[in-house]
Amino acid sequence: MKKLISVMLAVVMVLSFAACGTTTNTDKLQMATNAAFTPYEYKEGDAYAGIDIEIAEKLAEKLGMELVVNDVEFGSIIGGVQSGKYDMGIAGMTVTDERLESVNFSTSYATGIQVVIVAEGSDIATIDDIYNGKTIGVQQDTTGDIYASDDFGSDNVIRYKTGADAVQALISGKVDCVIIDNEPAKSFVAANEGLTILETEYAVEDYAIAIAKENTELLDSINAALAELTEDGTIPAIIEKYIPAE
Ligand code: ARG
């Protein structure tokens, strides 16, 4: 009996040790995002949802790591990745030459288009109409902000913390239009009456994952995982789930 008890004790000890081992050995993959960008990343209650979140989960699975989502201001993502606070930034983030000076980008997994949202009946009918001293609402530090500041003058651009705040400003007449990525634009227009998207596109861009320049090992494994997940249909299915082809 005594022997049986000591054997059982030993088994329990080995098991609990193994359990500890697995939790400490599963490395965490820290993702930085800005979860106010439907359908790429948004919150559903306390949970995160969206294309980028699901792709990140699949990437973590492939790398044998545990995904941790950090919801931060969009403008702090690049710096946080650069400093190593986060392993990767996935936030419907456009590859630009300027950002490439600070971080590396993975291969692109989606296309984004900057579009213009106006109130129905607005006298802004094309991009050219914006030049008339109109005010433009944007999410701070996004390409919408950067391009609009270049093209229309920084003074005419009003920067908000989220795209939703910029759209609220449009609804209440504080700005004349909002420049933002097309998929979030569609979801804002669907959720709010009286808004419409101009037919002329402002800019076409590639979305990719930001990774620290030194971390070429992670860049390589993420690119390999992205290729596999594209080839086996996983990423196309995730995108189709959130953006059904009409
Ligand atoms: N594509 C734009 C950019 O890279 C906007 C991205 C905003 N993303 C977000 N999760 N809020 O600047």
XYZ file of N, CA and C and ligand atoms in Angstrom:
750
model
N 0.832 -1.210 0.000
C 0.000 0.000 0.000
C 0.867 1.260 0.000
N 1.858 1.233 0.897
C 2.779 2.370 0.981
C 3.466 2.606 -0.371
N 3.850 1.478 -0.979
C 4.561 1.549 -2.248
C 3.661 2.174 -3.326
N 2.384 1.713 -3.303
C 1.421 2.223 -4.283
C 1.282 3.738 -4.147
N 1.171 4.169 -2.875
C 1.019 5.611 -2.634
C 2.232 6.388 -3.145
N 3.425 5.857 -2.891
C 4.597 6.610 -3.342
C 4.690 6.607 -4.873
N 4.247 5.499 -5.490
C 4.248 5.482 -6.961
C 3.278 6.539 -7.485
N 2.068 6.564 -6.843
C 1.072 7.546 -7.282
C 1.588 8.977 -7.095
N 2.235 9.184 -5.949
C 2.799 10.513 -5.682
C 3.801 10.907 -6.768
N 4.642 9.945 -7.105
C 5.653 10.195 -8.123
C 4.981 10.546 -9.450
N 3.905 9.816 -9.772
C 3.195 10.071 -11.037
C 2.623 11.487 -11.023
N 1.998 11.851 -9.905
C 1.415 13.189 -9.795
C 2.498 14.249 -9.969
N 3.649 14.015 -9.326
C 4.724 14.993 -9.435
C 5.216 15.144 -10.875
N 5.374 13.995 -11.547
C 5.853 14.035 -12.934
C 4.840 14.778 -13.809
N 3.555 14.444 -13.588
C 2.503 15.076 -14.394
C 2.463 16.584 -14.184
N 2.540 17.003 -12.907
C 2.436 18.439 -12.679
C 3.674 19.144 -13.201
N 4.788 18.482 -13.134
C 6.022 19.064 -13.675
C 5.882 19.246 -15.192
N 5.332 18.182 -15.842
C 5.149 18.250 -17.292
C 4.191 19.384 -17.643
N 3.140 19.534 -16.816
C 2.157 20.587 -17.081
C 2.821 21.954 -17.018
N 3.662 22.136 -15.977
C 4.402 23.393 -15.863
C 5.250 23.598 -17.096
N 5.914 22.529 -17.473
C 6.815 22.590 -18.625
C 6.106 23.099 -19.858
N 4.894 22.568 -20.126
C 4.249 22.994 -21.367
C 3.854 24.466 -21.309
N 3.372 24.920 -20.150
C 2.964 26.328 -20.136
C 4.177 27.248 -20.285
N 5.267 26.939 -19.626
C 6.406 27.857 -19.735
C 7.112 27.719 -21.081
N 6.956 26.546 -21.736
C 7.665 26.380 -23.002
C 6.914 26.960 -24.196
N 5.600 27.196 -24.045
C 4.876 27.778 -25.165
C 5.214 29.259 -25.221
N 6.018 29.628 -26.197
C 6.393 31.026 -26.315
C 5.199 31.840 -26.746
N 5.167 33.057 -26.294
C 4.066 33.938 -26.657
C 4.440 34.764 -27.879
N 3.488 34.903 -28.765
C 3.675 35.720 -29.957
C 2.865 37.001 -29.739
N 3.568 38.095 -29.463
C 2.901 39.349 -29.111
C 2.529 40.115 -30.376
N 1.227 40.260 -30.562
C 0.722 40.992 -31.727
C 0.244 42.371 -31.288
N 0.666 43.402 -32.018
C 0.123 44.742 -31.765
C -0.886 45.050 -32.857
N -2.045 45.570 -32.448
C -3.052 45.957 -33.425
C -3.823 47.143 -32.881
N -4.780 47.635 -33.669
C -5.656 48.719 -33.216
C -7.058 48.273 -33.590
N -7.751 47.710 -32.602
C -8.974 46.945 -32.877
C -10.209 47.836 -33.034
N -10.121 48.748 -34.009
C -11.267 49.600 -34.329
C -11.283 49.762 -35.841
N -11.199 48.632 -36.519
C -10.947 48.655 -37.955
C -11.629 47.451 -38.614
N -12.952 47.451 -38.535
C -13.756 46.362 -39.102
C -13.571 46.310 -40.619
N -13.424 45.174 -41.251
C -13.482 43.816 -40.711
C -12.116 43.210 -40.413
N -11.066 44.043 -40.334
C -9.723 43.487 -40.103
C -9.466 43.183 -38.639
N -9.876 44.133 -37.753
C -9.760 43.868 -36.308
C -10.768 44.723 -35.581
N -11.525 44.103 -34.718
C -12.510 44.835 -33.923
C -12.844 43.988 -32.713
N -13.592 44.583 -31.804
C -13.955 43.854 -30.590
C -15.410 43.424 -30.656
N -15.640 42.194 -30.220
C -16.993 41.680 -30.089
C -17.149 41.363 -28.616
N -17.718 42.297 -27.862
C -17.690 42.155 -26.412
C -16.242 42.275 -25.975
N -15.775 41.278 -25.226
C -14.386 41.306 -24.775
C -13.440 40.609 -25.746
N -14.011 39.935 -26.743
C -13.188 39.133 -27.641
C -12.785 39.932 -28.882
N -11.650 39.573 -29.441
C -11.202 40.188 -30.681
C -11.667 39.346 -31.859
N -12.035 40.013 -32.941
C -12.462 39.305 -34.144
C -11.898 40.031 -35.357
N -11.965 39.368 -36.507
C -11.562 40.009 -37.748
C -10.501 39.224 -38.505
N -10.280 39.650 -39.723
C -9.355 38.965 -40.633
C -7.952 38.870 -40.027
N -7.426 39.994 -39.558
C -6.049 39.999 -39.025
C -5.930 39.118 -37.782
N -6.961 39.145 -36.940
C -6.932 38.337 -35.718
C -6.893 36.849 -36.091
N -7.738 36.461 -37.046
C -7.786 35.041 -37.415
C -6.509 34.593 -38.129
N -5.967 35.482 -38.977
C -4.698 35.135 -39.634
C -3.606 34.995 -38.570
N -3.583 35.895 -37.601
C -2.567 35.854 -36.541
C -2.686 34.562 -35.730
N -3.923 34.134 -35.479
C -4.109 32.877 -34.727
C -3.528 31.701 -35.496
N -3.767 31.685 -36.817
C -3.235 30.596 -37.653
C -1.707 30.653 -37.705
N -1.159 31.857 -37.768
C 0.303 32.001 -37.797
C 0.905 31.469 -36.496
N 0.289 31.853 -35.376
C 0.795 31.416 -34.074
C 0.750 29.891 -33.984
N -0.338 29.317 -34.454
C -0.499 27.858 -34.449
C 0.643 27.204 -35.236
N 0.912 27.729 -36.430
C 1.982 27.188 -37.275
C 3.348 27.300 -36.603
N 3.557 28.401 -35.883
C 4.852 28.604 -35.232
C 4.924 27.910 -33.874
N 3.810 27.269 -33.469
C 3.783 26.607 -32.169
C 3.857 27.588 -31.020
N 3.271 28.759 -31.205
C 3.316 29.795 -30.167
C 1.894 30.173 -29.753
N 1.828 30.889 -28.628
C 0.525 31.328 -28.138
C 0.333 32.803 -28.487
N -0.754 33.115 -29.199
C -0.985 34.495 -29.633
C -1.473 35.365 -28.479
N -0.851 36.536 -28.331
C -1.348 37.528 -27.370
C -1.668 38.790 -28.170
N -2.915 39.272 -28.079
C -3.327 40.462 -28.832
C -3.198 41.693 -27.938
N -2.460 42.680 -28.396
C -2.325 43.954 -27.683
C -3.025 45.037 -28.508
N -4.089 45.611 -27.921
C -4.863 46.632 -28.627
C -4.309 47.999 -28.246
N -3.610 48.642 -29.180
C -2.908 49.898 -28.869
C -3.270 50.974 -29.894
N -2.794 52.189 -29.687
C -3.043 53.238 -30.672
C -2.307 52.900 -31.957
N -2.951 53.180 -33.087
C -2.348 52.784 -34.363
C -0.932 53.346 -34.505
N -0.757 54.602 -34.116
C 0.530 55.266 -34.281
C 1.644 54.731 -33.411
N 1.318 53.875 -32.443
C 2.382 53.352 -31.574
C 2.818 51.946 -31.991
N 2.194 51.404 -33.035
C 2.496 50.017 -33.416
C 3.921 49.878 -33.961
N 4.281 50.742 -34.923
C 5.608 50.613 -35.545
C 6.712 50.749 -34.494
N 6.619 51.766 -33.650
C 7.635 51.971 -32.616
C 7.719 50.793 -31.659
N 6.558 50.239 -31.299
C 6.523 49.100 -30.383
C 7.137 47.848 -30.983
N 6.963 47.689 -32.297
C 7.568 46.545 -32.990
C 9.072 46.769 -33.095
N 9.428 47.993 -33.435
C 10.837 48.362 -33.608
C 11.627 48.136 -32.309
N 11.016 48.469 -31.186
C 11.718 48.355 -29.905
C 11.676 46.942 -29.337
N 10.898 46.056 -29.962
C 10.831 44.678 -29.482
C 9.755 44.456 -28.435
N 8.963 45.474 -28.153
C 7.863 45.319 -27.204
C 6.845 44.328 -27.767
N 6.620 44.393 -29.056
C 5.730 43.447 -29.745
C 6.533 42.713 -30.813
N 6.126 41.450 -31.084
C 6.822 40.684 -32.117
C 6.387 41.101 -33.513
N 5.127 41.472 -33.629
C 4.621 41.818 -34.972
C 3.446 42.783 -34.860
N 3.310 43.595 -35.894
C 2.168 44.497 -35.988
C 1.285 44.024 -37.115
N 0.031 43.699 -36.800
C -0.931 43.322 -37.850
C -2.153 44.198 -37.626
N -2.382 45.122 -38.537
C -3.423 46.123 -38.290
C -3.912 46.733 -39.599
N -4.125 45.877 -40.602
C -4.486 46.428 -41.910
C -3.455 47.462 -42.303
N -2.195 47.137 -41.995
C -1.143 48.144 -42.120
C -0.536 48.156 -43.518
N -0.520 49.351 -44.082
C -0.004 49.561 -45.425
C 1.518 49.595 -45.429
N 2.098 48.956 -46.437
C 3.547 49.036 -46.621
C 3.864 50.391 -47.248
N 4.699 51.184 -46.583
C 5.142 52.456 -47.189
C 6.666 52.533 -47.086
N 7.273 53.347 -47.959
C 8.730 53.498 -47.938
C 9.191 54.040 -46.597
N 8.421 54.968 -46.064
C 8.801 55.579 -44.796
C 8.796 54.539 -43.666
N 7.764 53.710 -43.610
C 7.701 52.676 -42.564
C 8.794 51.634 -42.757
N 9.157 51.385 -44.018
C 10.222 50.407 -44.295
C 11.577 50.873 -43.766
N 11.683 52.162 -43.462
C 12.929 52.627 -42.848
C 13.014 52.184 -41.390
N 11.862 51.899 -40.779
C 11.842 51.524 -39.356
C 11.679 50.032 -39.116
N 10.914 49.360 -39.976
C 10.609 47.934 -39.763
C 10.670 47.186 -41.091
N 10.657 45.862 -41.009
C 10.471 45.048 -42.208
C 8.995 44.710 -42.347
N 8.593 44.401 -43.567
C 7.234 43.925 -43.788
C 7.264 42.526 -44.403
N 6.292 41.711 -44.004
C 6.123 40.383 -44.590
C 5.638 40.545 -46.024
N 5.443 39.429 -46.717
C 4.758 39.498 -48.001
C 3.330 39.988 -47.728
N 2.759 40.628 -48.726
C 1.435 41.225 -48.525
C 0.348 40.141 -48.542
N -0.652 40.301 -47.660
C -1.736 39.316 -47.607
C -3.079 39.911 -48.029
N -3.121 41.217 -48.311
C -4.386 41.834 -48.727
C -4.114 43.179 -49.393
N -5.106 43.661 -50.142
C -5.022 44.968 -50.783
C -5.968 45.915 -50.073
N -5.525 47.137 -49.876
C -6.406 48.160 -49.296
C -6.547 49.301 -50.280
N -7.652 50.006 -50.201
C -7.856 51.170 -51.062
C -8.304 52.322 -50.173
N -7.618 53.446 -50.278
C -8.066 54.640 -49.551
C -9.216 55.255 -50.324
N -10.329 55.462 -49.637
C -11.509 56.043 -50.283
C -11.962 57.274 -49.495
N -12.906 57.976 -50.072
C -13.416 59.205 -49.451
C -14.882 58.989 -49.079
N -15.214 59.205 -47.806
C -16.610 59.151 -47.371
C -17.116 60.586 -47.247
N -18.306 60.834 -47.783
C -18.941 62.159 -47.638
C -20.388 61.962 -47.191
N -20.998 63.040 -46.760
C -22.430 62.992 -46.467
C -23.169 62.993 -47.801
N -24.288 62.268 -47.861
C -25.096 62.265 -49.089
C -25.462 63.700 -49.446
N -25.357 64.017 -50.734
C -25.702 65.366 -51.186
C -24.569 66.371 -50.999
N -23.403 65.888 -50.582
C -22.245 66.771 -50.397
C -21.830 67.375 -51.735
N -21.216 68.578 -51.688
C -20.714 69.146 -52.946
C -19.341 68.579 -53.310
N -18.851 67.642 -52.506
C -17.634 66.911 -52.897
C -18.085 65.679 -53.684
N -17.837 65.708 -54.980
C -18.268 64.582 -55.813
C -17.071 63.778 -56.328
N -15.920 64.422 -56.394
C -14.698 63.734 -56.813
C -13.555 64.226 -55.910
N -12.414 63.555 -56.013
C -11.251 63.932 -55.206
C -10.886 65.408 -55.440
N -11.001 65.860 -56.700
C -10.611 67.241 -57.035
C -11.392 68.277 -56.233
N -12.614 67.955 -55.867
C -13.447 68.912 -55.122
C -12.916 69.157 -53.708
N -12.027 68.280 -53.243
C -11.519 68.436 -51.872
C -10.571 69.629 -51.777
N -9.965 70.025 -52.892
C -8.952 71.077 -52.832
C -9.482 72.437 -52.398
N -10.790 72.624 -52.437
C -11.377 73.924 -52.122
C -11.383 74.294 -50.651
N -10.291 74.051 -49.944
C -10.243 74.397 -48.522
C -11.173 73.566 -47.662
N -11.497 72.360 -48.123
C -12.361 71.485 -47.332
C -11.568 70.856 -46.188
N -12.284 70.452 -45.140
C -11.599 69.767 -44.048
C -11.788 68.262 -44.194
N -10.733 67.548 -43.842
C -10.692 66.098 -44.036
C -10.457 65.423 -42.690
N -11.331 64.509 -42.311
C -11.145 63.744 -41.079
C -10.404 62.449 -41.377
N -9.467 62.102 -40.510
C -8.692 60.867 -40.706
C -8.407 60.224 -39.347
N -7.995 58.952 -39.383
C -7.429 58.351 -38.172
C -5.958 58.744 -38.141
N -5.537 59.298 -37.001
C -4.176 59.793 -36.845
C -3.133 58.736 -37.211
N -2.105 59.168 -37.938
C -0.940 58.345 -38.292
C -1.200 57.263 -39.336
N -2.396 57.225 -39.895
C -2.649 56.256 -40.969
C -2.193 56.857 -42.293
N -2.188 56.032 -43.327
C -1.809 56.555 -44.644
C -2.821 57.600 -45.103
N -4.083 57.467 -44.705
C -5.081 58.491 -45.025
C -4.609 59.849 -44.505
N -4.125 59.878 -43.275
C -3.587 61.089 -42.647
C -2.364 61.590 -43.429
N -1.435 60.680 -43.700
C -0.166 61.065 -44.333
C -0.397 61.614 -45.754
N -1.183 60.889 -46.559
C -1.413 61.332 -47.949
C -2.235 62.614 -47.974
N -3.282 62.685 -47.148
C -4.145 63.869 -47.164
C -3.353 65.096 -46.729
N -2.481 64.935 -45.733
C -1.669 66.063 -45.273
C -0.760 66.556 -46.392
N -0.191 65.609 -47.148
C 0.676 65.973 -48.282
C -0.121 66.681 -49.373
N -1.265 66.120 -49.715
C -2.008 66.607 -50.884
C -2.825 67.858 -50.602
N -3.418 67.936 -49.420
C -4.384 69.017 -49.170
C -3.906 69.996 -48.101
N -2.711 69.752 -47.547
C -2.174 70.642 -46.518
C -2.578 70.164 -45.139
N -1.575 70.068 -44.277
C -1.770 69.539 -42.927
C -2.870 70.277 -42.159
N -3.015 71.600 -42.428
C -4.003 72.401 -41.692
C -5.438 72.001 -42.002
N -5.642 71.412 -43.151
C -7.005 71.015 -43.534
C -7.361 69.615 -43.040
N -6.394 68.941 -42.424
C -6.624 67.567 -41.975
C -6.878 67.567 -40.473
N -7.982 66.947 -40.066
C -8.299 66.862 -38.641
C -8.138 65.405 -38.224
N -7.262 65.198 -37.234
C -6.859 63.838 -36.870
C -7.626 63.331 -35.665
N -8.136 62.117 -35.774
C -8.890 61.500 -34.677
C -8.198 60.214 -34.251
N -8.534 59.769 -33.022
C -7.917 58.575 -32.467
C -8.315 57.319 -33.235
N -9.559 57.282 -33.684
C -10.021 56.110 -34.451
C -10.757 56.595 -35.695
N -10.932 55.676 -36.636
C -11.720 55.987 -37.818
C -13.160 56.288 -37.436
N -13.661 55.593 -36.418
C -15.043 55.803 -35.974
C -15.230 57.241 -35.486
N -14.243 57.776 -34.778
C -14.328 59.171 -34.309
C -14.350 60.134 -35.496
N -13.558 59.834 -36.517
C -13.533 60.685 -37.712
C -14.901 60.657 -38.396
N -15.509 59.472 -38.455
C -16.829 59.343 -39.090
C -17.884 60.091 -38.272
N -17.786 60.037 -36.942
C -18.715 60.794 -36.097
C -18.590 62.295 -36.388
N -17.356 62.758 -36.592
C -17.121 64.175 -36.900
C -17.769 64.541 -38.237
N -17.743 63.624 -39.178
C -18.387 63.863 -40.480
C -19.904 63.965 -40.292
N -20.448 63.047 -39.505
C -21.898 63.036 -39.276
C -22.347 64.338 -38.607
N -21.538 64.836 -37.675
C -21.962 66.056 -36.984
C -21.486 67.320 -37.706
N -20.945 67.156 -38.900
C -20.610 68.321 -39.724
C -19.320 69.022 -39.347
N -18.485 68.386 -38.528
C -17.224 69.020 -38.135
C -16.162 68.905 -39.219
N -16.282 67.897 -40.086
C -15.375 67.787 -41.239
C -16.229 67.566 -42.489
N -15.621 67.842 -43.659
C -16.380 67.725 -44.907
C -16.291 66.341 -45.528
N -15.252 65.587 -45.179
C -15.133 64.226 -45.696
C -14.188 63.441 -44.793
N -14.158 62.123 -44.986
C -13.233 61.266 -44.240
C -12.474 60.427 -45.255
N -11.157 60.360 -45.099
C -10.361 59.476 -45.963
C -9.912 58.295 -45.128
N -10.279 57.099 -45.604
C -10.022 55.878 -44.828
C -10.049 54.673 -45.765
N -9.565 53.544 -45.283
C -9.511 52.307 -46.073
C -10.922 51.835 -46.441
N -11.026 51.212 -47.621
C -12.356 50.909 -48.178
C -13.210 49.955 -47.361
N -12.628 48.920 -46.765
C -13.492 47.972 -46.042
C -14.061 48.583 -44.758
N -13.246 49.229 -43.921
C -13.837 49.951 -42.790
C -14.842 51.000 -43.276
N -14.524 51.681 -44.391
C -15.441 52.697 -44.924
C -16.810 52.075 -45.190
N -16.801 50.908 -45.844
C -18.079 50.240 -46.142
C -18.837 49.923 -44.865
N -18.133 49.482 -43.830
C -18.844 49.113 -42.605
C -19.381 50.363 -41.896
N -18.662 51.497 -41.967
C -19.180 52.742 -41.379
C -20.420 53.226 -42.132
N -20.363 53.133 -43.461
C -21.488 53.614 -44.269
C -22.714 52.718 -44.041
N -22.473 51.419 -43.864
C -23.585 50.490 -43.613
C -24.215 50.758 -42.240
N -23.384 51.198 -41.286
C -23.875 51.365 -39.910
C -24.485 52.750 -39.661
N -24.244 53.702 -40.564
C -24.726 55.073 -40.346
C -25.488 55.557 -41.569
N -26.672 56.088 -41.362
C -27.446 56.593 -42.494
C -26.853 57.894 -43.012
N -27.075 58.149 -44.288
C -26.740 59.460 -44.853
C -25.303 59.623 -45.282
N -24.546 58.526 -45.332
C -23.153 58.621 -45.782
C -22.985 57.846 -47.084
N -22.000 58.284 -47.866
C -21.736 57.572 -49.109
C -20.238 57.633 -49.437
N -19.787 56.669 -50.222
C -18.361 56.594 -50.586
C -18.198 57.073 -52.028
N -17.260 57.985 -52.270
C -17.016 58.453 -53.640
C -16.524 57.304 -54.504
N -16.928 57.346 -55.773
C -16.510 56.270 -56.671
C -15.021 56.330 -56.991
N -14.461 57.543 -57.032
C -13.030 57.642 -57.353
C -12.184 57.199 -56.165
N -11.243 56.304 -56.447
C -10.359 55.797 -55.388
C -9.218 56.777 -55.185
N -8.786 56.897 -53.951
C -7.740 57.860 -53.636
C -6.350 57.224 -53.740
N -6.198 55.985 -53.265
C -4.893 55.313 -53.345
C -5.090 53.810 -53.154
N -4.282 53.028 -53.842
C -4.339 51.566 -53.698
C -3.063 51.114 -52.999
N -3.199 50.250 -52.008
C -2.022 49.890 -51.210
C -2.025 48.424 -50.773
N -0.876 47.970 -50.305
C -0.722 46.581 -49.855
C -0.666 46.520 -48.340
N -1.390 45.585 -47.750
C -1.319 45.347 -46.312
C -0.299 44.240 -46.040
N 0.498 44.425 -45.007
C 1.453 43.384 -44.623
C 1.729 43.469 -43.128
N 2.508 42.511 -42.650
C 2.805 42.394 -41.219
C 4.149 43.054 -40.930
N 4.176 43.937 -39.942
C 5.415 44.634 -39.568
C 6.183 43.806 -38.544
N 7.494 43.668 -38.782
C 8.373 42.880 -37.897
C 9.677 43.674 -37.729
N 10.274 43.571 -36.546
C 11.518 44.317 -36.290
C 12.597 43.924 -37.288
N 13.400 44.890 -37.680
C 14.442 44.648 -38.680
C 15.407 43.539 -38.260
N 15.744 43.490 -36.960
C 16.717 42.474 -36.501
C 16.115 41.076 -36.527
N 14.785 40.997 -36.462
C 14.155 39.691 -36.271
C 13.890 38.994 -37.610
N 14.947 38.751 -38.353
C 14.778 38.153 -39.688
C 14.312 36.706 -39.595
N 14.611 36.069 -38.457
C 14.162 34.686 -38.260
C 12.626 34.636 -38.252
N 12.021 35.563 -37.490
C 10.557 35.607 -37.437
C 9.982 36.001 -38.802
N 10.642 36.951 -39.466
C 10.175 37.370 -40.797
C 10.129 36.165 -41.734
N 11.207 35.365 -41.723
C 11.254 34.200 -42.607
C 10.173 33.191 -42.242
N 10.006 32.914 -40.939
C 8.994 31.901 -40.604
C 7.584 32.421 -40.863
N 7.360 33.708 -40.694
C 6.022 34.246 -40.995
C 5.760 34.218 -42.504
N 6.755 34.563 -43.286
C 6.561 34.496 -44.744
C 6.294 33.066 -45.208
N 7.010 32.106 -44.615
C 6.788 30.698 -44.979
C 5.384 30.275 -44.573
N 4.964 30.654 -43.358
C 3.631 30.289 -42.875
C 2.544 30.955 -43.720
N 2.760 32.223 -44.093
C 1.776 32.932 -44.934
C 1.617 32.218 -46.277
N 2.738 31.769 -46.847
C 2.679 31.076 -48.139
C 1.885 29.783 -48.010
N 2.155 29.027 -46.945
C 1.431 27.763 -46.742
C -0.054 28.009 -46.523
N -0.361 29.013 -45.685
C -1.771 29.298 -45.357
C -2.527 29.880 -46.558
N -1.795 30.457 -47.498
C -2.447 30.953 -48.711
C -2.691 29.782 -49.653
N -1.656 28.959 -49.801
C -1.741 27.828 -50.723
C -2.826 26.832 -50.310
N -2.937 26.560 -49.007
C -3.919 25.549 -48.580
C -5.328 26.138 -48.430
N -5.478 27.406 -48.793
C -6.823 28.005 -48.817
C -7.268 28.622 -47.497
N -6.432 28.546 -46.460
C -6.846 29.068 -45.146
C -7.068 30.589 -45.182
N -6.092 31.329 -45.708
C -6.219 32.795 -45.722
C -7.329 33.248 -46.679
N -7.404 32.689 -47.904
C -8.542 33.068 -48.759
C -9.891 32.826 -48.076
N -10.008 31.724 -47.313
C -11.283 31.436 -46.639
C -11.572 32.450 -45.535
N -10.534 32.868 -44.807
C -10.735 33.870 -43.750
C -11.208 35.185 -44.379
N -10.563 35.594 -45.475
C -10.940 36.853 -46.125
C -12.373 36.757 -46.680
N -12.692 35.641 -47.288
C -14.039 35.437 -47.854
C -15.117 35.461 -46.756
N -14.741 34.960 -45.566
C -15.692 34.950 -44.451
C -16.106 36.373 -44.070
N -15.141 37.296 -44.053
C -15.428 38.665 -43.616
C -15.782 39.597 -44.780
N -15.254 39.281 -45.979
C -15.545 40.117 -47.155
C -16.071 39.190 -48.254
N -17.341 38.786 -48.168
C -17.862 37.856 -49.171
C -17.810 38.489 -50.561
N -17.280 37.741 -51.517
C -17.229 38.249 -52.898
C -18.665 38.382 -53.400
N -18.965 39.579 -53.978
C -20.362 39.705 -54.381
C -20.626 39.089 -55.742
N -3.987 51.088 -43.999
C -3.856 52.266 -43.219
C -2.420 52.434 -42.746
O -1.675 51.516 -42.746
C -4.792 52.302 -42.027
C -4.684 51.185 -41.071
C -5.455 51.399 -39.796
N -5.538 50.196 -39.041
C -6.149 50.062 -37.866
N -6.161 48.882 -37.308
N -6.710 51.076 -37.289
O -2.018 53.473 -42.334
